[in-house]
mmCIF file with all atom_site columns, C-alpha atoms in Angstrom:
data_model
loop_
_atom_site.group_PDB
_atom_site.id
_atom_site.type_symbol
_atom_site.label_atom_id
_atom_site.label_alt_id
_atom_site.label_comp_id
_atom_site.label_asym_id
_atom_site.label_entity_id
_atom_site.label_seq_id
_atom_site.pdbx_PDB_ins_code
_atom_site.Cartn_x
_atom_site.Cartn_y
_atom_site.Cartn_z
_atom_site.occupancy
_atom_site.B_iso_or_equiv
_atom_site.pdbx_formal_charge
_atom_site.auth_seq_id
_atom_site.auth_comp_id
_atom_site.auth_asym_id
_atom_site.auth_atom_id
_atom_site.pdbx_PDB_model_num
ATOM 1   C CA . UNK A 1 1   ? 97.207  18.375  0.217   1.00 35.00 ? 1   UNK A CA 1
ATOM 2   C CA . UNK A 1 2   ? 99.812  15.736  0.749   1.00 38.00 ? 2   UNK A CA 1
ATOM 3   C CA . UNK A 1 3   ? 101.887 14.884  -2.260  1.00 44.00 ? 3   UNK A CA 1
ATOM 4   C CA . UNK A 1 4   ? 104.846 13.005  -3.485  1.00 58.00 ? 4   UNK A CA 1
ATOM 5   C CA . UNK A 1 5   ? 106.852 14.695  -6.212  1.00 54.00 ? 5   UNK A CA 1
ATOM 6   C CA . UNK A 1 6   ? 109.988 14.426  -8.265  1.00 46.00 ? 6   UNK A CA 1
ATOM 7   C CA . UNK A 1 7   ? 112.605 17.045  -9.005  1.00 48.00 ? 7   UNK A CA 1
ATOM 8   C CA . UNK A 1 8   ? 113.538 16.131  -12.595 1.00 48.00 ? 8   UNK A CA 1
ATOM 9   C CA . UNK A 1 9   ? 111.087 15.188  -15.322 1.00 84.00 ? 9   UNK A CA 1
ATOM 10  C CA . UNK A 1 10  ? 113.752 13.797  -17.690 1.00 91.00 ? 10  UNK A CA 1
ATOM 11  C CA . UNK A 1 11  ? 117.173 12.340  -17.034 1.00 94.00 ? 11  UNK A CA 1
ATOM 12  C CA . UNK A 1 12  ? 119.597 11.335  -19.781 1.00 95.00 ? 12  UNK A CA 1
ATOM 13  C CA . UNK A 1 13  ? 122.440 9.038   -18.814 1.00 96.00 ? 13  UNK A CA 1
ATOM 14  C CA . UNK A 1 14  ? 125.249 7.418   -20.740 1.00 97.00 ? 14  UNK A CA 1
ATOM 15  C CA . UNK A 1 15  ? 125.168 3.647   -20.791 1.00 97.00 ? 15  UNK A CA 1
ATOM 16  C CA . UNK A 1 16  ? 127.379 2.276   -18.044 1.00 97.00 ? 16  UNK A CA 1
ATOM 17  C CA . UNK A 1 17  ? 127.115 5.373   -15.874 1.00 97.00 ? 17  UNK A CA 1
ATOM 18  C CA . UNK A 1 18  ? 125.208 5.525   -12.625 1.00 97.00 ? 18  UNK A CA 1
ATOM 19  C CA . UNK A 1 19  ? 121.765 7.137   -12.501 1.00 97.00 ? 19  UNK A CA 1
ATOM 20  C CA . UNK A 1 20  ? 120.268 9.014   -9.594  1.00 96.00 ? 20  UNK A CA 1
ATOM 21  C CA . UNK A 1 21  ? 116.582 9.819   -9.509  1.00 96.00 ? 21  UNK A CA 1
ATOM 22  C CA . UNK A 1 22  ? 115.299 12.038  -6.728  1.00 93.00 ? 22  UNK A CA 1
ATOM 23  C CA . UNK A 1 23  ? 111.960 12.371  -5.024  1.00 92.00 ? 23  UNK A CA 1
ATOM 24  C CA . UNK A 1 24  ? 110.499 14.676  -2.398  1.00 90.00 ? 24  UNK A CA 1
ATOM 25  C CA . UNK A 1 25  ? 107.527 13.835  -0.261  1.00 86.00 ? 25  UNK A CA 1
ATOM 26  C CA . UNK A 1 26  ? 105.482 15.986  2.045   1.00 79.00 ? 26  UNK A CA 1
ATOM 27  C CA . UNK A 1 27  ? 103.426 13.538  4.105   1.00 83.00 ? 27  UNK A CA 1
ATOM 28  C CA . UNK A 1 28  ? 105.337 13.175  7.332   1.00 83.00 ? 28  UNK A CA 1
ATOM 29  C CA . UNK A 1 29  ? 103.059 10.283  8.289   1.00 84.00 ? 29  UNK A CA 1
ATOM 30  C CA . UNK A 1 30  ? 104.358 8.144   5.427   1.00 86.00 ? 30  UNK A CA 1
ATOM 31  C CA . UNK A 1 31  ? 106.309 5.172   6.685   1.00 89.00 ? 31  UNK A CA 1
ATOM 32  C CA . UNK A 1 32  ? 106.786 3.151   3.571   1.00 90.00 ? 32  UNK A CA 1
ATOM 33  C CA . UNK A 1 33  ? 108.204 4.154   0.213   1.00 93.00 ? 33  UNK A CA 1
ATOM 34  C CA . UNK A 1 34  ? 108.346 2.312   -3.076  1.00 92.00 ? 34  UNK A CA 1
ATOM 35  C CA . UNK A 1 35  ? 110.077 2.840   -6.391  1.00 95.00 ? 35  UNK A CA 1
ATOM 36  C CA . UNK A 1 36  ? 108.343 1.645   -9.545  1.00 95.00 ? 36  UNK A CA 1
ATOM 37  C CA . UNK A 1 37  ? 109.484 1.355   -13.133 1.00 96.00 ? 37  UNK A CA 1
ATOM 38  C CA . UNK A 1 38  ? 106.969 1.849   -15.916 1.00 96.00 ? 38  UNK A CA 1
ATOM 39  C CA . UNK A 1 39  ? 107.701 1.032   -19.505 1.00 95.00 ? 39  UNK A CA 1
ATOM 40  C CA . UNK A 1 40  ? 105.610 2.533   -22.270 1.00 91.00 ? 40  UNK A CA 1
ATOM 41  C CA . UNK A 1 41  ? 102.093 1.103   -22.394 1.00 91.00 ? 41  UNK A CA 1
ATOM 42  C CA . UNK A 1 42  ? 102.579 -1.116  -19.364 1.00 94.00 ? 42  UNK A CA 1
ATOM 43  C CA . UNK A 1 43  ? 101.694 -1.075  -15.710 1.00 95.00 ? 43  UNK A CA 1
ATOM 44  C CA . UNK A 1 44  ? 104.197 -0.123  -12.987 1.00 95.00 ? 44  UNK A CA 1
ATOM 45  C CA . UNK A 1 45  ? 106.733 -2.723  -11.936 1.00 93.00 ? 45  UNK A CA 1
ATOM 46  C CA . UNK A 1 46  ? 108.062 -2.905  -8.394  1.00 91.00 ? 46  UNK A CA 1
ATOM 47  C CA . UNK A 1 47  ? 111.774 -2.139  -8.092  1.00 94.00 ? 47  UNK A CA 1
ATOM 48  C CA . UNK A 1 48  ? 112.619 -1.642  -4.455  1.00 94.00 ? 48  UNK A CA 1
ATOM 49  C CA . UNK A 1 49  ? 111.053 -0.398  -1.256  1.00 92.00 ? 49  UNK A CA 1
ATOM 50  C CA . UNK A 1 50  ? 112.174 1.049   2.035   1.00 94.00 ? 50  UNK A CA 1
ATOM 51  C CA . UNK A 1 51  ? 110.593 1.514   5.408   1.00 92.00 ? 51  UNK A CA 1
ATOM 52  C CA . UNK A 1 52  ? 110.898 4.713   7.367   1.00 93.00 ? 52  UNK A CA 1
ATOM 53  C CA . UNK A 1 53  ? 113.031 3.054   10.042  1.00 94.00 ? 53  UNK A CA 1
ATOM 54  C CA . UNK A 1 54  ? 115.794 2.610   7.466   1.00 96.00 ? 54  UNK A CA 1
ATOM 55  C CA . UNK A 1 55  ? 117.892 5.131   5.573   1.00 96.00 ? 55  UNK A CA 1
ATOM 56  C CA . UNK A 1 56  ? 119.325 2.855   2.919   1.00 98.00 ? 56  UNK A CA 1
ATOM 57  C CA . UNK A 1 57  ? 118.406 -0.330  1.176   1.00 97.00 ? 57  UNK A CA 1
ATOM 58  C CA . UNK A 1 58  ? 120.196 -2.121  -1.605  1.00 97.00 ? 58  UNK A CA 1
ATOM 59  C CA . UNK A 1 59  ? 118.976 -4.433  -4.288  1.00 94.00 ? 59  UNK A CA 1
ATOM 60  C CA . UNK A 1 60  ? 120.483 -5.771  -7.433  1.00 92.00 ? 60  UNK A CA 1
ATOM 61  C CA . UNK A 1 61  ? 122.091 -2.703  -9.112  1.00 96.00 ? 61  UNK A CA 1
ATOM 62  C CA . UNK A 1 62  ? 119.658 -0.430  -7.289  1.00 98.00 ? 62  UNK A CA 1
ATOM 63  C CA . UNK A 1 63  ? 119.894 1.432   -4.026  1.00 98.00 ? 63  UNK A CA 1
ATOM 64  C CA . UNK A 1 64  ? 117.259 3.554   -2.346  1.00 98.00 ? 64  UNK A CA 1
ATOM 65  C CA . UNK A 1 65  ? 118.222 6.255   0.118   1.00 98.00 ? 65  UNK A CA 1
ATOM 66  C CA . UNK A 1 66  ? 115.793 7.857   2.509   1.00 97.00 ? 66  UNK A CA 1
ATOM 67  C CA . UNK A 1 67  ? 116.360 11.128  4.332   1.00 95.00 ? 67  UNK A CA 1
ATOM 68  C CA . UNK A 1 68  ? 113.445 11.689  6.650   1.00 92.00 ? 68  UNK A CA 1
ATOM 69  C CA . UNK A 1 69  ? 114.822 14.968  7.931   1.00 92.00 ? 69  UNK A CA 1
ATOM 70  C CA . UNK A 1 70  ? 114.308 16.660  4.579   1.00 93.00 ? 70  UNK A CA 1
ATOM 71  C CA . UNK A 1 71  ? 111.654 14.225  3.342   1.00 91.00 ? 71  UNK A CA 1
ATOM 72  C CA . UNK A 1 72  ? 113.686 13.100  0.409   1.00 93.00 ? 72  UNK A CA 1
ATOM 73  C CA . UNK A 1 73  ? 114.403 9.776   -1.189  1.00 93.00 ? 73  UNK A CA 1
ATOM 74  C CA . UNK A 1 74  ? 116.475 8.759   -4.148  1.00 97.00 ? 74  UNK A CA 1
ATOM 75  C CA . UNK A 1 75  ? 116.913 5.795   -6.428  1.00 97.00 ? 75  UNK A CA 1
ATOM 76  C CA . UNK A 1 76  ? 120.392 4.972   -7.597  1.00 98.00 ? 76  UNK A CA 1
ATOM 77  C CA . UNK A 1 77  ? 120.899 2.645   -10.531 1.00 98.00 ? 77  UNK A CA 1
ATOM 78  C CA . UNK A 1 78  ? 124.414 1.347   -11.018 1.00 98.00 ? 78  UNK A CA 1
ATOM 79  C CA . UNK A 1 79  ? 125.874 0.709   -14.472 1.00 97.00 ? 79  UNK A CA 1
ATOM 80  C CA . UNK A 1 80  ? 122.773 1.925   -16.253 1.00 97.00 ? 80  UNK A CA 1
ATOM 81  C CA . UNK A 1 81  ? 121.724 -0.217  -19.183 1.00 97.00 ? 81  UNK A CA 1
ATOM 82  C CA . UNK A 1 82  ? 119.489 0.504   -22.202 1.00 96.00 ? 82  UNK A CA 1
ATOM 83  C CA . UNK A 1 83  ? 116.857 -1.736  -20.643 1.00 97.00 ? 83  UNK A CA 1
ATOM 84  C CA . UNK A 1 84  ? 116.642 0.683   -17.745 1.00 97.00 ? 84  UNK A CA 1
ATOM 85  C CA . UNK A 1 85  ? 115.067 3.296   -20.007 1.00 97.00 ? 85  UNK A CA 1
ATOM 86  C CA . UNK A 1 86  ? 111.591 3.912   -18.598 1.00 96.00 ? 86  UNK A CA 1
ATOM 87  C CA . UNK A 1 87  ? 109.652 6.244   -16.360 1.00 96.00 ? 87  UNK A CA 1
ATOM 88  C CA . UNK A 1 88  ? 110.393 5.871   -12.680 1.00 97.00 ? 88  UNK A CA 1
ATOM 89  C CA . UNK A 1 89  ? 107.911 6.742   -9.979  1.00 95.00 ? 89  UNK A CA 1
ATOM 90  C CA . UNK A 1 90  ? 108.389 7.048   -6.286  1.00 94.00 ? 90  UNK A CA 1
ATOM 91  C CA . UNK A 1 91  ? 105.351 6.253   -4.227  1.00 93.00 ? 91  UNK A CA 1
ATOM 92  C CA . UNK A 1 92  ? 104.378 6.476   -0.618  1.00 90.00 ? 92  UNK A CA 1
ATOM 93  C CA . UNK A 1 93  ? 102.200 4.299   1.482   1.00 84.00 ? 93  UNK A CA 1
ATOM 94  C CA . UNK A 1 94  ? 101.399 3.398   5.031   1.00 75.00 ? 94  UNK A CA 1
ATOM 95  C CA . UNK A 1 95  ? 102.443 0.035   6.384   1.00 67.00 ? 95  UNK A CA 1
ATOM 96  C CA . UNK A 1 96  ? 99.738  -2.424  7.267   1.00 63.00 ? 96  UNK A CA 1
ATOM 97  C CA . UNK A 1 97  ? 98.563  -3.512  3.866   1.00 55.00 ? 97  UNK A CA 1
ATOM 98  C CA . UNK A 1 98  ? 95.457  -2.563  1.943   1.00 63.00 ? 98  UNK A CA 1
ATOM 99  C CA . UNK A 1 99  ? 96.557  1.034   1.995   1.00 75.00 ? 99  UNK A CA 1
ATOM 100 C CA . UNK A 1 100 ? 96.411  3.110   -1.129  1.00 80.00 ? 100 UNK A CA 1
ATOM 101 C CA . UNK A 1 101 ? 99.637  3.902   -2.895  1.00 86.00 ? 101 UNK A CA 1
ATOM 102 C CA . UNK A 1 102 ? 100.196 7.551   -3.803  1.00 88.00 ? 102 UNK A CA 1
ATOM 103 C CA . UNK A 1 103 ? 102.444 8.128   -6.790  1.00 92.00 ? 103 UNK A CA 1
ATOM 104 C CA . UNK A 1 104 ? 104.840 10.959  -7.486  1.00 89.00 ? 104 UNK A CA 1
ATOM 105 C CA . UNK A 1 105 ? 105.041 12.748  -10.819 1.00 85.00 ? 105 UNK A CA 1
ATOM 106 C CA . UNK A 1 106 ? 107.614 10.496  -12.457 1.00 91.00 ? 106 UNK A CA 1
ATOM 107 C CA . UNK A 1 107 ? 111.044 10.853  -14.062 1.00 94.00 ? 107 UNK A CA 1
ATOM 108 C CA . UNK A 1 108 ? 111.796 9.613   -17.536 1.00 94.00 ? 108 UNK A CA 1
ATOM 109 C CA . UNK A 1 109 ? 115.190 7.956   -17.711 1.00 96.00 ? 109 UNK A CA 1
ATOM 110 C CA . UNK A 1 110 ? 116.811 7.893   -21.134 1.00 96.00 ? 110 UNK A CA 1
ATOM 111 C CA . UNK A 1 111 ? 119.895 5.749   -21.513 1.00 97.00 ? 111 UNK A CA 1
ATOM 112 C CA . UNK A 1 112 ? 122.222 6.831   -24.286 1.00 96.00 ? 112 UNK A CA 1
ATOM 113 C CA . UNK A 1 113 ? 124.025 3.850   -25.892 1.00 92.00 ? 113 UNK A CA 1
ATOM 114 C CA . UNK B 2 1   ? 104.917 -14.467 -8.346  1.00 74.00 ? 1   UNK B CA 1
ATOM 115 C CA . UNK B 2 2   ? 101.612 -12.708 -8.043  1.00 84.00 ? 2   UNK B CA 1
ATOM 116 C CA . UNK B 2 3   ? 99.999  -11.852 -11.372 1.00 91.00 ? 3   UNK B CA 1
ATOM 117 C CA . UNK B 2 4   ? 97.224  -9.418  -12.133 1.00 94.00 ? 4   UNK B CA 1
ATOM 118 C CA . UNK B 2 5   ? 95.545  -9.703  -15.500 1.00 95.00 ? 5   UNK B CA 1
ATOM 119 C CA . UNK B 2 6   ? 93.765  -6.711  -16.963 1.00 97.00 ? 6   UNK B CA 1
ATOM 120 C CA . UNK B 2 7   ? 91.449  -6.935  -19.953 1.00 97.00 ? 7   UNK B CA 1
ATOM 121 C CA . UNK B 2 8   ? 91.086  -5.545  -22.533 1.00 98.00 ? 8   UNK B CA 1
ATOM 122 C CA . UNK B 2 9   ? 94.486  -3.993  -23.140 1.00 97.00 ? 9   UNK B CA 1
ATOM 123 C CA . UNK B 2 10  ? 93.035  -1.582  -25.679 1.00 97.00 ? 10  UNK B CA 1
ATOM 124 C CA . UNK B 2 11  ? 89.495  -0.516  -26.436 1.00 98.00 ? 11  UNK B CA 1
ATOM 125 C CA . UNK B 2 12  ? 87.953  2.058   -28.734 1.00 98.00 ? 12  UNK B CA 1
ATOM 126 C CA . UNK B 2 13  ? 84.358  3.026   -28.180 1.00 97.00 ? 13  UNK B CA 1
ATOM 127 C CA . UNK B 2 14  ? 81.898  5.607   -29.389 1.00 97.00 ? 14  UNK B CA 1
ATOM 128 C CA . UNK B 2 15  ? 80.764  8.529   -27.280 1.00 98.00 ? 15  UNK B CA 1
ATOM 129 C CA . UNK B 2 16  ? 77.790  7.674   -25.154 1.00 97.00 ? 16  UNK B CA 1
ATOM 130 C CA . UNK B 2 17  ? 78.532  3.982   -24.843 1.00 98.00 ? 17  UNK B CA 1
ATOM 131 C CA . UNK B 2 18  ? 79.782  2.139   -21.767 1.00 98.00 ? 18  UNK B CA 1
ATOM 132 C CA . UNK B 2 19  ? 82.981  0.179   -21.457 1.00 98.00 ? 19  UNK B CA 1
ATOM 133 C CA . UNK B 2 20  ? 83.870  -2.485  -18.896 1.00 98.00 ? 20  UNK B CA 1
ATOM 134 C CA . UNK B 2 21  ? 87.441  -3.183  -17.836 1.00 98.00 ? 21  UNK B CA 1
ATOM 135 C CA . UNK B 2 22  ? 88.289  -6.326  -15.903 1.00 97.00 ? 22  UNK B CA 1
ATOM 136 C CA . UNK B 2 23  ? 91.029  -6.817  -13.350 1.00 96.00 ? 23  UNK B CA 1
ATOM 137 C CA . UNK B 2 24  ? 91.771  -10.365 -12.218 1.00 96.00 ? 24  UNK B CA 1
ATOM 138 C CA . UNK B 2 25  ? 94.195  -11.713 -9.661  1.00 94.00 ? 25  UNK B CA 1
ATOM 139 C CA . UNK B 2 26  ? 95.332  -14.977 -11.221 1.00 93.00 ? 26  UNK B CA 1
ATOM 140 C CA . UNK B 2 27  ? 97.107  -16.813 -8.445  1.00 88.00 ? 27  UNK B CA 1
ATOM 141 C CA . UNK B 2 28  ? 96.014  -15.104 -5.271  1.00 89.00 ? 28  UNK B CA 1
ATOM 142 C CA . UNK B 2 29  ? 92.940  -13.697 -3.643  1.00 89.00 ? 29  UNK B CA 1
ATOM 143 C CA . UNK B 2 30  ? 92.590  -9.958  -3.431  1.00 88.00 ? 30  UNK B CA 1
ATOM 144 C CA . UNK B 2 31  ? 90.091  -8.472  -1.043  1.00 84.00 ? 31  UNK B CA 1
ATOM 145 C CA . UNK B 2 32  ? 91.277  -5.029  -2.025  1.00 89.00 ? 32  UNK B CA 1
ATOM 146 C CA . UNK B 2 33  ? 92.016  -3.732  -5.482  1.00 93.00 ? 33  UNK B CA 1
ATOM 147 C CA . UNK B 2 34  ? 92.788  -0.237  -6.669  1.00 94.00 ? 34  UNK B CA 1
ATOM 148 C CA . UNK B 2 35  ? 91.915  1.587   -9.879  1.00 96.00 ? 35  UNK B CA 1
ATOM 149 C CA . UNK B 2 36  ? 94.174  4.261   -11.294 1.00 97.00 ? 36  UNK B CA 1
ATOM 150 C CA . UNK B 2 37  ? 93.979  6.612   -14.227 1.00 97.00 ? 37  UNK B CA 1
ATOM 151 C CA . UNK B 2 38  ? 96.993  7.883   -16.080 1.00 94.00 ? 38  UNK B CA 1
ATOM 152 C CA . UNK B 2 39  ? 97.127  10.662  -18.659 1.00 88.00 ? 39  UNK B CA 1
ATOM 153 C CA . UNK B 2 40  ? 99.992  10.768  -21.197 1.00 85.00 ? 40  UNK B CA 1
ATOM 154 C CA . UNK B 2 41  ? 103.303 11.630  -19.576 1.00 84.00 ? 41  UNK B CA 1
ATOM 155 C CA . UNK B 2 42  ? 101.613 12.006  -16.222 1.00 88.00 ? 42  UNK B CA 1
ATOM 156 C CA . UNK B 2 43  ? 101.552 10.087  -13.007 1.00 91.00 ? 43  UNK B CA 1
ATOM 157 C CA . UNK B 2 44  ? 99.022  7.544   -11.833 1.00 94.00 ? 44  UNK B CA 1
ATOM 158 C CA . UNK B 2 45  ? 96.069  9.070   -10.061 1.00 94.00 ? 45  UNK B CA 1
ATOM 159 C CA . UNK B 2 46  ? 94.098  6.848   -7.735  1.00 94.00 ? 46  UNK B CA 1
ATOM 160 C CA . UNK B 2 47  ? 90.425  6.778   -8.642  1.00 96.00 ? 47  UNK B CA 1
ATOM 161 C CA . UNK B 2 48  ? 89.000  4.345   -6.153  1.00 95.00 ? 48  UNK B CA 1
ATOM 162 C CA . UNK B 2 49  ? 89.640  1.478   -3.804  1.00 92.00 ? 49  UNK B CA 1
ATOM 163 C CA . UNK B 2 50  ? 87.621  -1.612  -4.617  1.00 90.00 ? 50  UNK B CA 1
ATOM 164 C CA . UNK B 2 51  ? 86.608  -3.802  -1.704  1.00 87.00 ? 51  UNK B CA 1
ATOM 165 C CA . UNK B 2 52  ? 85.279  -7.300  -2.182  1.00 86.00 ? 52  UNK B CA 1
ATOM 166 C CA . UNK B 2 53  ? 81.694  -7.566  -1.106  1.00 84.00 ? 53  UNK B CA 1
ATOM 167 C CA . UNK B 2 54  ? 81.220  -3.912  -0.327  1.00 86.00 ? 54  UNK B CA 1
ATOM 168 C CA . UNK B 2 55  ? 81.023  -0.531  -1.990  1.00 90.00 ? 55  UNK B CA 1
ATOM 169 C CA . UNK B 2 56  ? 84.089  1.021   -3.505  1.00 93.00 ? 56  UNK B CA 1
ATOM 170 C CA . UNK B 2 57  ? 85.728  4.014   -1.892  1.00 92.00 ? 57  UNK B CA 1
ATOM 171 C CA . UNK B 2 58  ? 86.169  6.826   -4.389  1.00 95.00 ? 58  UNK B CA 1
ATOM 172 C CA . UNK B 2 59  ? 88.786  9.547   -4.265  1.00 94.00 ? 59  UNK B CA 1
ATOM 173 C CA . UNK B 2 60  ? 87.692  13.131  -4.117  1.00 94.00 ? 60  UNK B CA 1
ATOM 174 C CA . UNK B 2 61  ? 86.583  14.426  -7.491  1.00 95.00 ? 61  UNK B CA 1
ATOM 175 C CA . UNK B 2 62  ? 85.894  11.022  -9.024  1.00 96.00 ? 62  UNK B CA 1
ATOM 176 C CA . UNK B 2 63  ? 82.286  10.536  -10.094 1.00 95.00 ? 63  UNK B CA 1
ATOM 177 C CA . UNK B 2 64  ? 81.081  7.233   -8.716  1.00 94.00 ? 64  UNK B CA 1
ATOM 178 C CA . UNK B 2 65  ? 78.120  7.147   -11.091 1.00 95.00 ? 65  UNK B CA 1
ATOM 179 C CA . UNK B 2 66  ? 80.467  7.668   -13.994 1.00 97.00 ? 66  UNK B CA 1
ATOM 180 C CA . UNK B 2 67  ? 83.013  5.071   -12.984 1.00 97.00 ? 67  UNK B CA 1
ATOM 181 C CA . UNK B 2 68  ? 81.174  2.056   -11.640 1.00 97.00 ? 68  UNK B CA 1
ATOM 182 C CA . UNK B 2 69  ? 83.243  -0.440  -9.701  1.00 95.00 ? 69  UNK B CA 1
ATOM 183 C CA . UNK B 2 70  ? 82.166  -3.951  -8.857  1.00 92.00 ? 70  UNK B CA 1
ATOM 184 C CA . UNK B 2 71  ? 84.248  -6.354  -6.790  1.00 90.00 ? 71  UNK B CA 1
ATOM 185 C CA . UNK B 2 72  ? 81.988  -9.369  -6.605  1.00 83.00 ? 72  UNK B CA 1
ATOM 186 C CA . UNK B 2 73  ? 84.647  -12.008 -6.005  1.00 91.00 ? 73  UNK B CA 1
ATOM 187 C CA . UNK B 2 74  ? 88.060  -12.312 -4.409  1.00 91.00 ? 74  UNK B CA 1
ATOM 188 C CA . UNK B 2 75  ? 89.729  -12.467 -7.813  1.00 94.00 ? 75  UNK B CA 1
ATOM 189 C CA . UNK B 2 76  ? 87.797  -10.015 -9.956  1.00 95.00 ? 76  UNK B CA 1
ATOM 190 C CA . UNK B 2 77  ? 87.117  -6.307  -9.920  1.00 95.00 ? 77  UNK B CA 1
ATOM 191 C CA . UNK B 2 78  ? 85.532  -4.468  -12.818 1.00 96.00 ? 78  UNK B CA 1
ATOM 192 C CA . UNK B 2 79  ? 85.521  -0.803  -13.755 1.00 97.00 ? 79  UNK B CA 1
ATOM 193 C CA . UNK B 2 80  ? 82.734  0.365   -16.026 1.00 98.00 ? 80  UNK B CA 1
ATOM 194 C CA . UNK B 2 81  ? 83.047  3.743   -17.678 1.00 98.00 ? 81  UNK B CA 1
ATOM 195 C CA . UNK B 2 82  ? 79.464  4.776   -18.307 1.00 97.00 ? 82  UNK B CA 1
ATOM 196 C CA . UNK B 2 83  ? 78.334  7.098   -21.078 1.00 97.00 ? 83  UNK B CA 1
ATOM 197 C CA . UNK B 2 84  ? 81.905  7.564   -22.159 1.00 97.00 ? 84  UNK B CA 1
ATOM 198 C CA . UNK B 2 85  ? 83.094  10.858  -23.614 1.00 97.00 ? 85  UNK B CA 1
ATOM 199 C CA . UNK B 2 86  ? 86.355  11.752  -25.351 1.00 97.00 ? 86  UNK B CA 1
ATOM 200 C CA . UNK B 2 87  ? 87.683  13.294  -22.129 1.00 96.00 ? 87  UNK B CA 1
ATOM 201 C CA . UNK B 2 88  ? 87.445  9.828   -20.546 1.00 97.00 ? 88  UNK B CA 1
ATOM 202 C CA . UNK B 2 89  ? 90.130  8.630   -22.936 1.00 97.00 ? 89  UNK B CA 1
ATOM 203 C CA . UNK B 2 90  ? 93.037  7.572   -20.788 1.00 96.00 ? 90  UNK B CA 1
ATOM 204 C CA . UNK B 2 91  ? 95.178  4.692   -19.556 1.00 97.00 ? 91  UNK B CA 1
ATOM 205 C CA . UNK B 2 92  ? 93.434  2.826   -16.746 1.00 98.00 ? 92  UNK B CA 1
ATOM 206 C CA . UNK B 2 93  ? 95.467  0.601   -14.447 1.00 98.00 ? 93  UNK B CA 1
ATOM 207 C CA . UNK B 2 94  ? 94.393  -1.678  -11.645 1.00 97.00 ? 94  UNK B CA 1
ATOM 208 C CA . UNK B 2 95  ? 96.405  -3.103  -8.807  1.00 94.00 ? 95  UNK B CA 1
ATOM 209 C CA . UNK B 2 96  ? 95.755  -5.667  -6.150  1.00 91.00 ? 96  UNK B CA 1
ATOM 210 C CA . UNK B 2 97  ? 97.231  -6.232  -2.764  1.00 83.00 ? 97  UNK B CA 1
ATOM 211 C CA . UNK B 2 98  ? 98.999  -9.572  -3.040  1.00 75.00 ? 98  UNK B CA 1
ATOM 212 C CA . UNK B 2 99  ? 101.198 -9.518  0.018   1.00 66.00 ? 99  UNK B CA 1
ATOM 213 C CA . UNK B 2 100 ? 104.317 -10.350 -2.037  1.00 62.00 ? 100 UNK B CA 1
ATOM 214 C CA . UNK B 2 101 ? 107.171 -7.975  -2.832  1.00 60.00 ? 101 UNK B CA 1
ATOM 215 C CA . UNK B 2 102 ? 105.878 -4.600  -1.861  1.00 62.00 ? 102 UNK B CA 1
ATOM 216 C CA . UNK B 2 103 ? 102.466 -6.176  -1.592  1.00 74.00 ? 103 UNK B CA 1
ATOM 217 C CA . UNK B 2 104 ? 100.981 -4.510  -4.645  1.00 85.00 ? 104 UNK B CA 1
ATOM 218 C CA . UNK B 2 105 ? 100.839 -6.071  -8.074  1.00 90.00 ? 105 UNK B CA 1
ATOM 219 C CA . UNK B 2 106 ? 99.756  -3.999  -11.045 1.00 93.00 ? 106 UNK B CA 1
ATOM 220 C CA . UNK B 2 107 ? 97.899  -4.967  -14.153 1.00 96.00 ? 107 UNK B CA 1
ATOM 221 C CA . UNK B 2 108 ? 99.251  -4.120  -17.579 1.00 96.00 ? 108 UNK B CA 1
ATOM 222 C CA . UNK B 2 109 ? 96.717  -1.356  -18.108 1.00 97.00 ? 109 UNK B CA 1
ATOM 223 C CA . UNK B 2 110 ? 93.873  -0.605  -20.514 1.00 98.00 ? 110 UNK B CA 1
ATOM 224 C CA . UNK B 2 111 ? 94.134  2.089   -23.137 1.00 97.00 ? 111 UNK B CA 1
ATOM 225 C CA . UNK B 2 112 ? 90.661  3.568   -23.597 1.00 98.00 ? 112 UNK B CA 1
ATOM 226 C CA . UNK B 2 113 ? 89.962  5.778   -26.575 1.00 98.00 ? 113 UNK B CA 1
ATOM 227 C CA . UNK B 2 114 ? 86.544  7.368   -26.905 1.00 98.00 ? 114 UNK B CA 1
ATOM 228 C CA . UNK B 2 115 ? 85.691  8.667   -30.350 1.00 97.00 ? 115 UNK B CA 1
#
């Protein structure tokens, strides 16, 4: 079936370095992608999103890149901080609201002080 | 911003009993809410879509008689785990479509332990 998955289960990064978390998706009908951050014992927190008509979107210290040709998206975190330590999920959705969000497998980001 | 409150945050129950989890949208109305289940170190798996005033839509493989969903108002959806067994132990998370940010606001989750 359709799925959204991640390449790396765990990523360790030195504090201050940039982090890159990758995600592959297989549903070519997806037109909306979201990155979430989940801290231990909490629900997912929205980080940034991107629509399929874009290939890059920037937020505060975060950038999402979308490559529709190879069905790949990435989350870049600049100047990674200890507070960025969490599990990051990519998710796919269809625009129009009220659509279910399908989550990828998740990557645990560990920031080394 | 939009806030979704989930209660209880933790619950321990005995096998064979039923447990109800509440999901409330505090400052917006949510005609659609979603229930997810998450195993340790795993991703969120959608269980069902809860629609206000109508029956929930369950994902394939989810027992609707086991996981009862009621969405009786625009601000409240409940998930009842009936006749709970240890294998039902998990982290349950709800979300609601709020229309802000990415449109989806998540609750803080409920850790269910069945003993």
